Short mmCIF file of C-alpha atoms in Angstrom, two decimals:
data_model
loop_
_atom_site.label_atom_id
_atom_site.label_comp_id
_atom_site.label_asym_id
_atom_site.label_seq_id
_atom_site.Cartn_x
_atom_site.Cartn_y
_atom_site.Cartn_z
CA MET P 29 13.47 21.95 -5.50
CA LYS P 30 13.21 19.31 -8.51
CA SER P 31 10.76 16.61 -8.23
CA VAL P 32 12.05 12.94 -8.96
CA GLY P 33 12.06 11.66 -12.38
CA ARG P 34 9.32 9.19 -13.69
CA LEU P 35 10.23 5.52 -14.39
CA TYR P 36 9.10 4.07 -17.86
CA GLY P 37 9.54 0.18 -18.80
CA LEU P 38 9.48 0.78 -22.55
CA GLY P 39 8.17 -2.16 -24.68
CA ILE P 40 10.44 -1.83 -27.83
CA GLY P 41 9.20 -4.87 -29.76
CA PRO P 42 10.17 -8.05 -31.15
CA GLY P 43 13.27 -6.46 -32.92
CA ASP P 44 12.32 -4.60 -36.52
CA PRO P 45 13.25 -1.04 -35.28
CA GLU P 46 9.89 -0.07 -37.13
CA LEU P 47 7.44 -2.30 -34.74
CA ILE P 48 8.35 0.44 -31.68
CA THR P 49 4.88 1.95 -30.90
CA LEU P 50 4.59 5.65 -31.15
CA LYS P 51 4.23 6.08 -27.72
CA ALA P 52 7.95 4.20 -26.59
CA LEU P 53 9.50 6.41 -29.11
CA ARG P 54 8.18 9.28 -27.72
CA LEU P 55 9.19 8.79 -24.36
CA LEU P 56 12.74 7.01 -25.42
CA ARG P 57 13.65 10.49 -27.29
CA SER P 58 12.51 12.64 -24.46
CA ALA P 59 14.14 10.77 -21.36
CA ALA P 60 16.98 12.14 -20.05
CA VAL P 61 18.55 8.54 -19.48
CA VAL P 62 17.96 5.51 -21.64
CA ALA P 63 18.76 2.11 -19.50
CA TYR P 64 18.98 -1.51 -21.54
CA PRO P 65 20.02 -5.03 -20.59
CA ILE P 66 23.68 -5.40 -21.68
CA SER P 67 25.55 -8.91 -21.40
CA GLU P 68 28.71 -9.17 -19.18
CA LYS P 69 30.22 -11.64 -21.63
CA ASN P 70 30.25 -9.88 -24.88
CA GLN P 71 29.22 -6.19 -23.79
CA GLN P 72 26.39 -6.57 -26.32
CA SER P 73 22.97 -5.17 -25.63
CA LEU P 74 19.95 -6.40 -28.23
CA ALA P 75 17.56 -3.88 -26.70
CA ARG P 76 20.01 -1.17 -27.42
CA SER P 77 20.90 -2.41 -30.99
CA ILE P 78 17.28 -2.36 -31.61
CA VAL P 79 16.58 0.96 -31.22
CA GLN P 80 19.97 2.72 -31.61
CA GLU P 81 19.09 4.88 -34.51
CA TYR P 82 16.73 6.59 -31.98
CA ILE P 83 19.18 7.12 -29.33
CA LYS P 84 20.53 10.84 -29.24
CA PRO P 85 24.22 11.72 -28.08
CA GLU P 86 22.89 14.07 -25.21
CA GLN P 87 20.98 11.38 -23.96
CA ILE P 88 23.13 9.64 -20.98
CA GLU P 89 23.28 5.55 -21.54
CA VAL P 90 22.83 3.35 -18.45
CA PRO P 91 24.09 -0.40 -19.06
CA LEU P 92 22.43 -3.03 -16.76
CA TYR P 93 24.39 -5.78 -16.27
CA PHE P 94 22.59 -8.69 -16.15
CA PRO P 95 23.90 -12.46 -16.12
CA PHE P 96 22.30 -14.30 -19.32
CA LYS P 97 21.12 -17.13 -17.63
CA LEU P 98 18.91 -15.99 -14.52
CA GLU P 99 19.70 -17.61 -11.64
CA LEU P 100 18.77 -17.06 -7.85
CA SER P 101 22.23 -15.23 -7.96
CA SER P 102 20.73 -12.38 -10.53
CA GLN P 103 19.24 -11.05 -7.36
CA PRO P 104 22.27 -8.83 -6.44
CA TYR P 105 22.58 -7.80 -10.20
CA TYR P 106 18.79 -6.39 -10.16
CA ASP P 107 19.41 -4.87 -6.60
CA LYS P 108 22.36 -2.92 -8.07
CA ALA P 109 20.66 -1.86 -11.46
CA ALA P 110 17.62 -0.64 -9.52
CA GLU P 111 20.13 1.33 -7.53
CA THR P 112 22.25 2.88 -10.52
CA LEU P 113 18.70 4.24 -11.72
CA ALA P 114 17.22 5.28 -8.75
CA GLU P 115 20.14 7.64 -8.38
CA HIS P 116 19.27 9.20 -11.48
CA LEU P 117 15.47 9.11 -10.69
CA LYS P 118 16.26 11.06 -7.38
CA LEU P 119 18.20 13.68 -9.57
CA GLY P 120 14.78 14.30 -11.32
CA GLN P 121 15.99 12.75 -14.52
CA ASP P 122 13.19 10.36 -16.27
CA VAL P 123 14.60 6.92 -16.95
CA VAL P 124 13.43 4.47 -19.79
CA VAL P 125 14.26 0.95 -19.25
CA LEU P 126 14.50 -0.68 -22.76
CA CYS P 127 12.62 -3.88 -23.18
CA GLU P 128 12.41 -6.55 -26.14
CA GLY P 129 9.17 -7.62 -26.76
CA ASP P 130 6.70 -6.32 -23.66
CA PRO P 131 8.11 -5.53 -20.54
CA PHE P 132 6.00 -7.81 -18.57
CA PHE P 133 6.05 -10.71 -20.79
CA TYR P 134 9.29 -13.13 -19.58
CA GLY P 135 11.66 -10.28 -19.38
CA THR P 136 13.79 -8.75 -16.97
CA PHE P 137 12.03 -5.31 -16.34
CA MET P 138 10.09 -6.76 -13.44
CA TYR P 139 12.98 -7.32 -10.86
CA ILE P 140 13.71 -3.47 -11.44
CA TYR P 141 9.96 -2.80 -11.69
CA ASN P 142 9.25 -4.54 -8.20
CA ARG P 143 12.22 -2.74 -6.34
CA LEU P 144 11.20 1.11 -7.47
CA VAL P 145 7.58 1.11 -8.12
CA ASP P 146 6.98 2.20 -4.34
CA ARG P 147 9.76 4.88 -4.33
CA PHE P 148 9.19 6.38 -8.04
CA PRO P 149 6.38 7.57 -10.09
CA THR P 150 6.41 4.44 -12.88
CA GLU P 151 4.65 3.40 -16.22
CA VAL P 152 4.63 0.13 -18.03
CA VAL P 153 4.32 0.85 -22.03
CA PRO P 154 3.21 -2.24 -23.48
CA GLY P 155 4.79 -3.53 -26.49
CA VAL P 156 5.11 -6.17 -29.41
CA SER P 157 5.47 -9.78 -28.21
CA SER P 158 7.90 -12.09 -30.19
CA ILE P 159 5.05 -14.60 -29.71
CA MET P 160 2.63 -12.22 -31.91
CA ALA P 161 5.11 -11.13 -34.30
CA SER P 162 6.22 -15.02 -34.85
CA GLY P 163 2.94 -16.08 -36.02
CA ALA P 164 2.93 -12.75 -38.32
CA ALA P 165 6.20 -13.91 -39.91
CA LEU P 166 5.20 -17.56 -40.19
CA GLY P 167 2.06 -16.37 -41.35
CA VAL P 168 -0.14 -18.78 -39.29
CA PRO P 169 -3.08 -17.49 -37.38
CA LEU P 170 -2.37 -18.04 -33.81
CA THR P 171 -5.95 -18.35 -32.20
CA TYR P 172 -9.44 -18.51 -33.17
CA ARG P 173 -12.51 -17.37 -31.26
CA ASN P 174 -12.51 -19.55 -27.87
CA ASP P 175 -9.13 -21.48 -28.56
CA VAL P 176 -7.27 -21.97 -25.38
CA PHE P 177 -3.61 -20.48 -25.70
CA VAL P 178 -0.46 -21.91 -23.46
CA VAL P 179 2.88 -20.65 -23.59
CA LEU P 180 5.66 -22.59 -22.52
CA SER P 181 9.50 -22.45 -21.83
CA ALA P 182 11.56 -25.14 -23.42
CA ILE P 183 13.50 -25.35 -20.23
CA LEU P 184 10.49 -27.13 -18.31
CA PRO P 185 10.94 -31.13 -18.15
CA ALA P 186 9.46 -33.40 -20.75
CA GLU P 187 6.35 -34.62 -18.84
CA VAL P 188 5.44 -31.25 -17.81
CA LEU P 189 5.45 -29.75 -21.24
CA LYS P 190 3.43 -32.58 -22.27
CA ALA P 191 0.91 -32.27 -19.38
CA LYS P 192 0.41 -28.51 -20.36
CA LEU P 193 0.32 -28.83 -24.04
CA VAL P 194 -2.39 -31.23 -23.96
CA VAL P 195 -5.00 -28.49 -22.92
CA ALA P 196 -3.78 -26.37 -25.67
CA ASP P 197 -5.74 -25.49 -28.77
CA ALA P 198 -2.74 -23.41 -30.08
CA ALA P 199 0.84 -23.12 -28.35
CA VAL P 200 3.77 -21.36 -28.37
CA ILE P 201 7.09 -22.59 -26.83
CA ILE P 202 9.80 -20.20 -26.38
CA LYS P 203 13.77 -20.47 -25.29
CA LEU P 204 14.53 -23.81 -27.29
CA GLY P 205 18.19 -23.32 -27.66
CA ARG P 206 19.47 -27.15 -26.20
CA HIS P 207 15.91 -28.10 -25.38
CA PHE P 208 15.12 -28.72 -28.95
CA GLU P 209 15.07 -32.42 -29.13
CA LYS P 210 13.26 -32.82 -26.06
CA VAL P 211 10.33 -30.91 -27.25
CA ILE P 212 10.51 -32.30 -30.59
CA GLY P 213 9.83 -35.88 -28.65
CA VAL P 214 7.17 -34.16 -26.58
CA LEU P 215 5.42 -32.81 -29.90
CA LYS P 216 5.61 -36.19 -31.90
CA GLU P 217 4.58 -38.36 -28.94
CA LEU P 218 1.46 -36.02 -28.45
CA GLY P 219 0.69 -36.14 -32.32
CA LEU P 220 1.51 -31.99 -32.53
CA TYR P 221 4.54 -32.68 -34.95
CA ASP P 222 3.17 -32.03 -38.25
CA ARG P 223 1.32 -28.73 -37.13
CA ALA P 224 4.54 -27.26 -35.37
CA LYS P 225 6.57 -24.70 -37.24
CA TYR P 226 9.54 -22.92 -36.42
CA ILE P 227 11.16 -19.56 -36.28
CA GLU P 228 14.39 -17.75 -35.06
CA LYS P 229 14.75 -14.39 -33.94
CA ALA P 230 11.29 -13.08 -35.20
CA THR P 231 11.43 -9.62 -36.98
CA MET P 232 15.15 -9.17 -36.46
CA PRO P 233 17.87 -8.91 -39.57
CA ASP P 234 18.77 -12.59 -39.27
CA ARG P 235 15.22 -13.98 -38.89
CA GLN P 236 15.06 -17.75 -40.15
CA ILE P 237 12.03 -19.41 -40.67
CA ILE P 238 13.55 -23.28 -41.05
CA ALA P 239 11.03 -26.54 -41.85
CA ILE P 240 10.97 -28.14 -38.90
CA GLU P 241 12.21 -31.33 -39.82
CA LYS P 242 15.13 -29.56 -41.41
CA VAL P 243 16.12 -27.83 -38.15
CA ASN P 244 19.71 -28.73 -37.09
CA SER P 245 19.37 -29.22 -33.39
CA ALA P 246 23.18 -28.32 -32.54
CA GLU P 247 22.74 -25.11 -34.06
CA VAL P 248 19.12 -23.78 -32.50
CA PRO P 249 19.40 -20.63 -30.26
CA TYR P 250 17.55 -19.02 -27.28
CA PHE P 251 15.70 -17.05 -29.13
CA SER P 252 13.93 -19.40 -31.20
CA THR P 253 9.96 -20.79 -30.86
CA ILE P 254 7.79 -23.42 -32.06
CA VAL P 255 4.63 -22.33 -32.76
CA ILE P 256 1.41 -24.54 -32.95
CA PRO P 257 -1.26 -22.72 -34.61
CA SER P 258 -4.65 -23.52 -33.84
CA GLN P 259 -6.67 -25.72 -36.34
CA TRP P 260 -9.77 -23.92 -37.73
CA ARG P 261 -13.19 -25.66 -37.10
CA SER P 262 -16.07 -24.71 -38.44
CA ASP P 263 -17.18 -23.69 -34.97
CA ASN P 264 -14.51 -21.46 -34.26
CA MET Y 15 -0.71 -3.54 -66.96
CA LYS Y 16 -0.80 -3.01 -63.62
CA SER Y 17 -0.21 -5.71 -61.03
CA VAL Y 18 -2.35 -6.15 -58.27
CA GLY Y 19 -2.46 -4.60 -54.69
CA ARG Y 20 -0.98 -5.94 -51.40
CA LEU Y 21 -3.12 -6.78 -48.48
CA TYR Y 22 -2.20 -6.22 -45.15
CA GLY Y 23 -3.55 -6.90 -41.70
CA LEU Y 24 -2.63 -4.18 -39.66
CA GLY Y 25 -2.19 -4.49 -35.62
CA ILE Y 26 -3.23 -1.32 -34.38
CA GLY Y 27 -3.20 -1.92 -31.04
CA PRO Y 28 -5.31 -2.19 -27.49
CA GLY Y 29 -6.79 1.34 -27.79
CA ASP Y 30 -4.20 4.32 -27.13
CA PRO Y 31 -3.70 5.84 -30.66
CA GLU Y 32 -0.34 6.17 -29.77
CA LEU Y 33 -0.08 2.29 -29.28
CA ILE Y 34 0.23 1.58 -32.84
CA THR Y 35 3.41 0.86 -34.42
CA LEU Y 36 5.30 2.80 -36.82
CA LYS Y 37 5.15 0.26 -39.53
CA ALA Y 38 1.25 0.03 -38.96
CA LEU Y 39 1.11 3.80 -39.13
CA ARG Y 40 3.69 3.84 -42.31
CA LEU Y 41 1.20 1.43 -43.94
CA LEU Y 42 -1.86 2.95 -43.07
CA ARG Y 43 -1.33 6.23 -44.21
CA SER Y 44 0.18 5.07 -47.34
CA ALA Y 45 -2.52 2.45 -48.71
CA ALA Y 46 -5.18 3.44 -51.02
CA VAL Y 47 -8.00 1.47 -49.37
CA VAL Y 48 -8.78 1.46 -45.41
CA ALA Y 49 -10.70 -1.55 -44.68
CA TYR Y 50 -11.86 -2.15 -41.04
CA PRO Y 51 -14.99 -4.25 -39.27
CA ILE Y 52 -17.95 -2.67 -38.60
CA SER Y 53 -21.08 -3.47 -36.33
CA GLU Y 54 -24.42 -4.09 -38.42
CA LYS Y 55 -25.98 -2.87 -35.39
CA ASN Y 56 -24.85 0.26 -34.35
CA GLN Y 57 -22.98 1.16 -37.46
CA GLN Y 58 -19.81 2.09 -35.23
CA SER Y 59 -15.96 0.68 -35.72
CA LEU Y 60 -13.95 0.27 -32.38
CA ALA Y 61 -10.84 -0.38 -34.94
CA ARG Y 62 -11.38 3.15 -37.28
CA SER Y 63 -12.17 4.97 -34.24
CA ILE Y 64 -8.83 4.09 -32.53
CA VAL Y 65 -6.71 5.68 -35.41
CA GLN Y 66 -9.23 7.96 -37.19
CA GLU Y 67 -6.74 10.98 -36.80
CA TYR Y 68 -4.78 9.15 -38.99
CA ILE Y 69 -7.04 8.60 -41.56
CA LYS Y 70 -6.68 10.76 -45.10
CA PRO Y 71 -9.73 12.34 -46.75
CA GLU Y 72 -8.44 10.88 -50.35
CA GLN Y 73 -8.39 7.35 -48.85
CA ILE Y 74 -11.01 4.98 -49.95
CA GLU Y 75 -13.04 3.81 -46.73
CA VAL Y 76 -14.24 0.01 -46.82
CA PRO Y 77 -16.23 -0.92 -43.80
CA LEU Y 78 -16.53 -4.90 -43.28
CA TYR Y 79 -20.15 -6.19 -41.67
CA PHE Y 80 -19.65 -8.50 -39.45
CA PRO Y 81 -22.10 -10.00 -37.08
CA PHE Y 82 -20.98 -8.92 -33.50
CA LYS Y 83 -21.60 -12.89 -31.68
CA LEU Y 84 -19.36 -15.07 -34.28
CA GLU Y 85 -22.00 -17.67 -35.14
CA LEU Y 86 -21.37 -20.45 -38.23
CA SER Y 87 -23.47 -17.98 -40.30
CA SER Y 88 -20.65 -15.44 -39.84
CA GLN Y 89 -18.79 -17.23 -42.90
CA PRO Y 90 -20.98 -15.89 -45.63
CA TYR Y 91 -20.18 -12.22 -44.29
CA TYR Y 92 -16.37 -13.12 -44.59
CA ASP Y 93 -16.98 -14.49 -47.87
CA LYS Y 94 -18.50 -11.19 -48.89
CA ALA Y 95 -15.56 -9.31 -46.95
CA ALA Y 96 -12.89 -11.04 -48.94
CA GLU Y 97 -14.62 -10.62 -52.35
CA THR Y 98 -14.89 -6.84 -52.03
CA LEU Y 99 -11.26 -6.55 -50.81
CA ALA Y 100 -10.43 -8.57 -53.69
CA GLU Y 101 -11.86 -6.20 -56.13
CA HIS Y 102 -9.90 -3.27 -54.68
CA LEU Y 103 -6.82 -5.72 -54.49
CA LYS Y 104 -7.08 -6.92 -58.75
CA LEU Y 105 -7.47 -3.31 -59.48
CA GLY Y 106 -3.58 -2.85 -58.14
CA GLN Y 107 -4.77 -0.84 -54.74
CA ASP Y 108 -2.97 -1.58 -51.57
CA VAL Y 109 -5.64 -2.37 -48.89
CA VAL Y 110 -4.99 -2.14 -45.01
CA VAL Y 111 -7.69 -4.15 -42.77
CA LEU Y 112 -7.61 -2.61 -39.38
CA CYS Y 113 -7.32 -4.99 -36.33
CA GLU Y 114 -7.68 -4.00 -32.79
CA GLY Y 115 -4.96 -5.90 -30.76
CA ASP Y 116 -2.92 -8.04 -32.76
CA PRO Y 117 -4.34 -9.42 -36.01
CA PHE Y 118 -3.71 -13.17 -35.46
CA PHE Y 119 -5.02 -13.33 -31.56
CA TYR Y 120 -8.45 -13.62 -31.20
CA GLY Y 121 -9.22 -11.48 -33.98
CA THR Y 122 -11.67 -11.71 -37.06
CA PHE Y 123 -8.53 -10.96 -39.77
CA MET Y 124 -7.42 -14.48 -40.13
CA TYR Y 125 -10.70 -15.25 -41.89
CA ILE Y 126 -10.28 -12.69 -44.51
CA TYR Y 127 -6.44 -14.10 -44.59
CA ASN Y 128 -7.50 -17.75 -44.80
CA ARG Y 129 -9.55 -16.46 -48.01
CA LEU Y 130 -7.17 -14.26 -49.89
CA VAL Y 131 -3.51 -15.30 -48.95
CA ASP Y 132 -3.35 -17.56 -51.97
CA ARG Y 133 -4.55 -14.76 -54.56
CA PHE Y 134 -2.91 -11.57 -53.61
CA PRO Y 135 0.39 -11.02 -51.69
CA THR Y 136 -0.30 -10.40 -48.18
CA GLU Y 137 1.34 -9.01 -45.04
CA VAL Y 138 0.57 -9.70 -41.25
CA VAL Y 139 1.95 -6.74 -39.29
CA PRO Y 140 1.89 -7.65 -35.42
CA GLY Y 141 0.16 -5.14 -33.10
CA VAL Y 142 0.11 -4.51 -29.26
CA SER Y 143 -2.39 -7.07 -27.80
CA SER Y 144 -4.85 -5.85 -25.19
CA ILE Y 145 -3.12 -9.11 -23.13
CA MET Y 146 -0.16 -7.13 -22.32
CA ALA Y 147 -1.56 -3.65 -22.27
CA SER Y 148 -3.69 -5.21 -19.24
CA GLY Y 149 -0.95 -6.04 -17.77
CA ALA Y 150 1.04 -3.07 -17.92
CA ALA Y 151 -2.20 -0.81 -17.03
CA LEU Y 152 -2.72 -3.11 -14.02
CA GLY Y 153 0.65 -2.59 -12.89
CA VAL Y 154 1.26 -6.60 -12.51
CA PRO Y 155 4.20 -8.37 -14.42
CA LEU Y 156 2.38 -11.14 -16.50
CA THR Y 157 5.14 -14.02 -16.42
CA TYR Y 158 8.51 -14.48 -15.12
CA ARG Y 159 11.16 -16.75 -16.52
CA ASN Y 160 9.55 -20.22 -17.28
CA ASP Y 161 6.10 -19.63 -16.13
CA VAL Y 162 3.36 -21.33 -17.59
CA PHE Y 163 0.76 -18.89 -19.28
CA VAL Y 164 -2.75 -19.49 -20.51
CA VAL Y 165 -5.25 -17.31 -22.35
CA LEU Y 166 -8.78 -18.07 -21.92
CA SER Y 167 -12.13 -16.89 -23.03
CA ALA Y 168 -15.28 -16.82 -20.39
CA ILE Y 169 -16.88 -18.28 -22.85
CA LEU Y 170 -15.76 -21.67 -21.73
CA PRO Y 171 -17.88 -23.68 -19.00
CA ALA Y 172 -16.80 -24.07 -15.85
CA GLU Y 173 -15.33 -27.65 -15.97
CA VAL Y 174 -13.40 -26.28 -18.79
CA LEU Y 175 -11.61 -22.95 -17.30
CA LYS Y 176 -10.77 -25.13 -13.95
CA ALA Y 177 -9.24 -27.72 -15.51
CA LYS Y 178 -7.38 -25.21 -17.96
CA LEU Y 179 -6.57 -22.81 -15.18
CA VAL Y 180 -4.72 -25.55 -12.84
CA VAL Y 181 -1.89 -26.17 -15.33
CA ALA Y 182 -1.03 -21.85 -15.27
CA ASP Y 183 1.59 -20.14 -13.67
CA ALA Y 184 -0.19 -17.02 -14.86
CA ALA Y 185 -3.70 -16.59 -16.74
CA VAL Y 186 -5.57 -14.19 -18.42
CA ILE Y 187 -9.63 -14.55 -18.91
CA ILE Y 188 -10.80 -12.69 -21.93
CA LYS Y 189 -14.47 -11.66 -22.97
CA LEU Y 190 -16.04 -11.94 -19.63
CA GLY Y 191 -19.32 -10.22 -20.11
CA ARG Y 192 -22.21 -12.09 -18.69
CA HIS Y 193 -19.97 -15.15 -17.73
CA PHE Y 194 -18.59 -12.86 -14.95
CA GLU Y 195 -20.06 -14.62 -12.23
CA LYS Y 196 -19.15 -18.15 -13.64
CA VAL Y 197 -15.63 -17.08 -13.85
CA ILE Y 198 -15.78 -15.88 -10.04
CA GLY Y 199 -16.71 -19.03 -8.85
CA VAL Y 200 -14.21 -20.83 -10.47
CA LEU Y 201 -11.40 -18.51 -9.16
CA LYS Y 202 -12.86 -18.96 -5.70
CA GLU Y 203 -12.74 -22.67 -6.24
CA LEU Y 204 -8.92 -22.73 -7.41
CA GLY Y 205 -8.06 -20.30 -4.56
CA LEU Y 206 -6.86 -18.04 -7.27
CA TYR Y 207 -9.73 -15.29 -6.21
CA ASP Y 208 -7.07 -13.27 -4.12
CA ARG Y 209 -4.75 -13.12 -6.90
CA ALA Y 210 -7.20 -11.52 -9.44
CA LYS Y 211 -7.06 -8.23 -10.86
CA TYR Y 212 -10.32 -6.71 -12.92
CA ILE Y 213 -9.72 -4.19 -15.85
CA GLU Y 214 -12.06 -2.83 -18.63
CA LYS Y 215 -11.43 -1.59 -22.17
CA ALA Y 216 -7.65 -1.31 -21.47
CA THR Y 217 -5.70 1.81 -23.18
CA MET Y 218 -9.06 3.03 -23.97
CA PRO Y 219 -10.40 6.44 -22.84
CA ASP Y 220 -13.12 4.61 -20.90
CA ARG Y 221 -10.99 2.34 -19.48
CA GLN Y 222 -11.79 1.09 -15.92
CA ILE Y 223 -9.64 -0.79 -13.36
CA ILE Y 224 -12.35 -1.65 -10.29
CA ALA Y 225 -11.10 -4.19 -7.43
CA ILE Y 226 -12.84 -7.36 -8.36
CA GLU Y 227 -15.18 -7.76 -5.21
CA LYS Y 228 -16.36 -4.32 -5.90
CA VAL Y 229 -17.04 -5.19 -9.89
CA ASN Y 230 -21.07 -4.92 -10.57
CA SER Y 231 -21.79 -8.60 -12.75
CA ALA Y 232 -24.14 -6.89 -14.40
CA GLU Y 233 -22.43 -4.20 -16.11
CA VAL Y 234 -19.34 -6.07 -16.93
CA PRO Y 235 -18.68 -5.36 -20.84
CA TYR Y 236 -17.31 -7.61 -23.67
CA PHE Y 237 -14.15 -6.14 -23.52
CA SER Y 238 -12.88 -6.79 -20.07
CA THR Y 239 -10.64 -9.01 -18.74
CA ILE Y 240 -9.51 -10.76 -15.44
CA VAL Y 241 -5.72 -11.27 -14.97
CA ILE Y 242 -4.06 -13.64 -12.82
CA PRO Y 243 -0.49 -12.50 -12.48
CA SER Y 244 2.57 -14.77 -11.81
CA GLN Y 245 3.75 -14.99 -8.15
CA TRP Y 246 6.99 -14.47 -7.78
CA ARG Y 247 9.10 -16.85 -6.47
CA SER Y 248 12.67 -16.90 -5.43
CA ASP Y 249 13.33 -19.38 -8.21
CA ASN Y 250 11.84 -17.40 -11.16
#
């Protein structure tokens, strides 16, 4: 009797196909099943597009339909995705789930993981996060020595953003989209605006680095980030 | 006349040689000069040991001597390291500087970078951070959806740690070493102790995952981490 397959959450990095790790590439190439989130709306998978050159025709591809905006009602989608993958795992097929950036850092893999980890052997392969890729692309060191580093979602209310930003030596604000103007207001109020750097789609082919005062707030995509780099001090 | 060489800060990942990216490996293999931090005390380079299998005999190796504990007096070491690399770059040799984890995230590369970026073409290649590797190794999702994520150095005073931890949904505390007991006290006071997970040297061959109540505080190394994973809530 064949044993069950192994489930892998593969961090495939922030967008540049060359920023995948050797380990993720090896596991991707050797898996029977390659699964990835796909948007129900436009039938596109960003994760698949990043690694498409590495996928072989004989591999079974399994798109996982997730709503773009995660609401409470996402849970049935995760239930269904987990059950689909469980069917393959029960047949003894190894399954890799492609995860942009790192699987456990603001992703969707944890919803699959939490549903399957007790039923199948599971491994998470960490990946390069867009946080680190943004610092590298902007040419700004993120954190020195004993800096306090904070990651925030732009979706949070202005008052919450303010309360969290004041404790940080360096910060990254993700998922700007339509929240850009609110964030800019907060940064100005806290005296952080002059340090803030803006980047869209770090390491993807259509990456944009724009001086923050020239950003058109009507065109800020979801995959955009403001980095507030640490300030070098003589004691760090 | 030959032009100057290019300087690369290479993120080589958290310790497992297979967690280097394809890009970092390509640049490492093609560089004339491979530089890495080395401890003056024991003449060992952790960064070199991670990628030693990829270094070729014909490559020029340049150890950069940094004191282990970064003090104000480290600055002359960085001056000297930068000048050593500048000599190679002026000869038209490409130089890679090996950086554990990510080059711009709590590293030493930024000190080299700040000294040379205006003189030579420079690129930073992001890497997998030990933060993400710790979450993966522990099997705990770090952050969901709109969580506030905080990274702290254990060196900070207890009162400071407390003030920063209270704003976090999820946190990672790095560089525990002799500060372990102080951190445990803070976590207990904030009611975070039961959620805390301990890991030493994530993805290195001598990695240890120890139940936090069984950690011997006298033996906690510098490269150890406490992860306080996010708590899944129905709204994330």
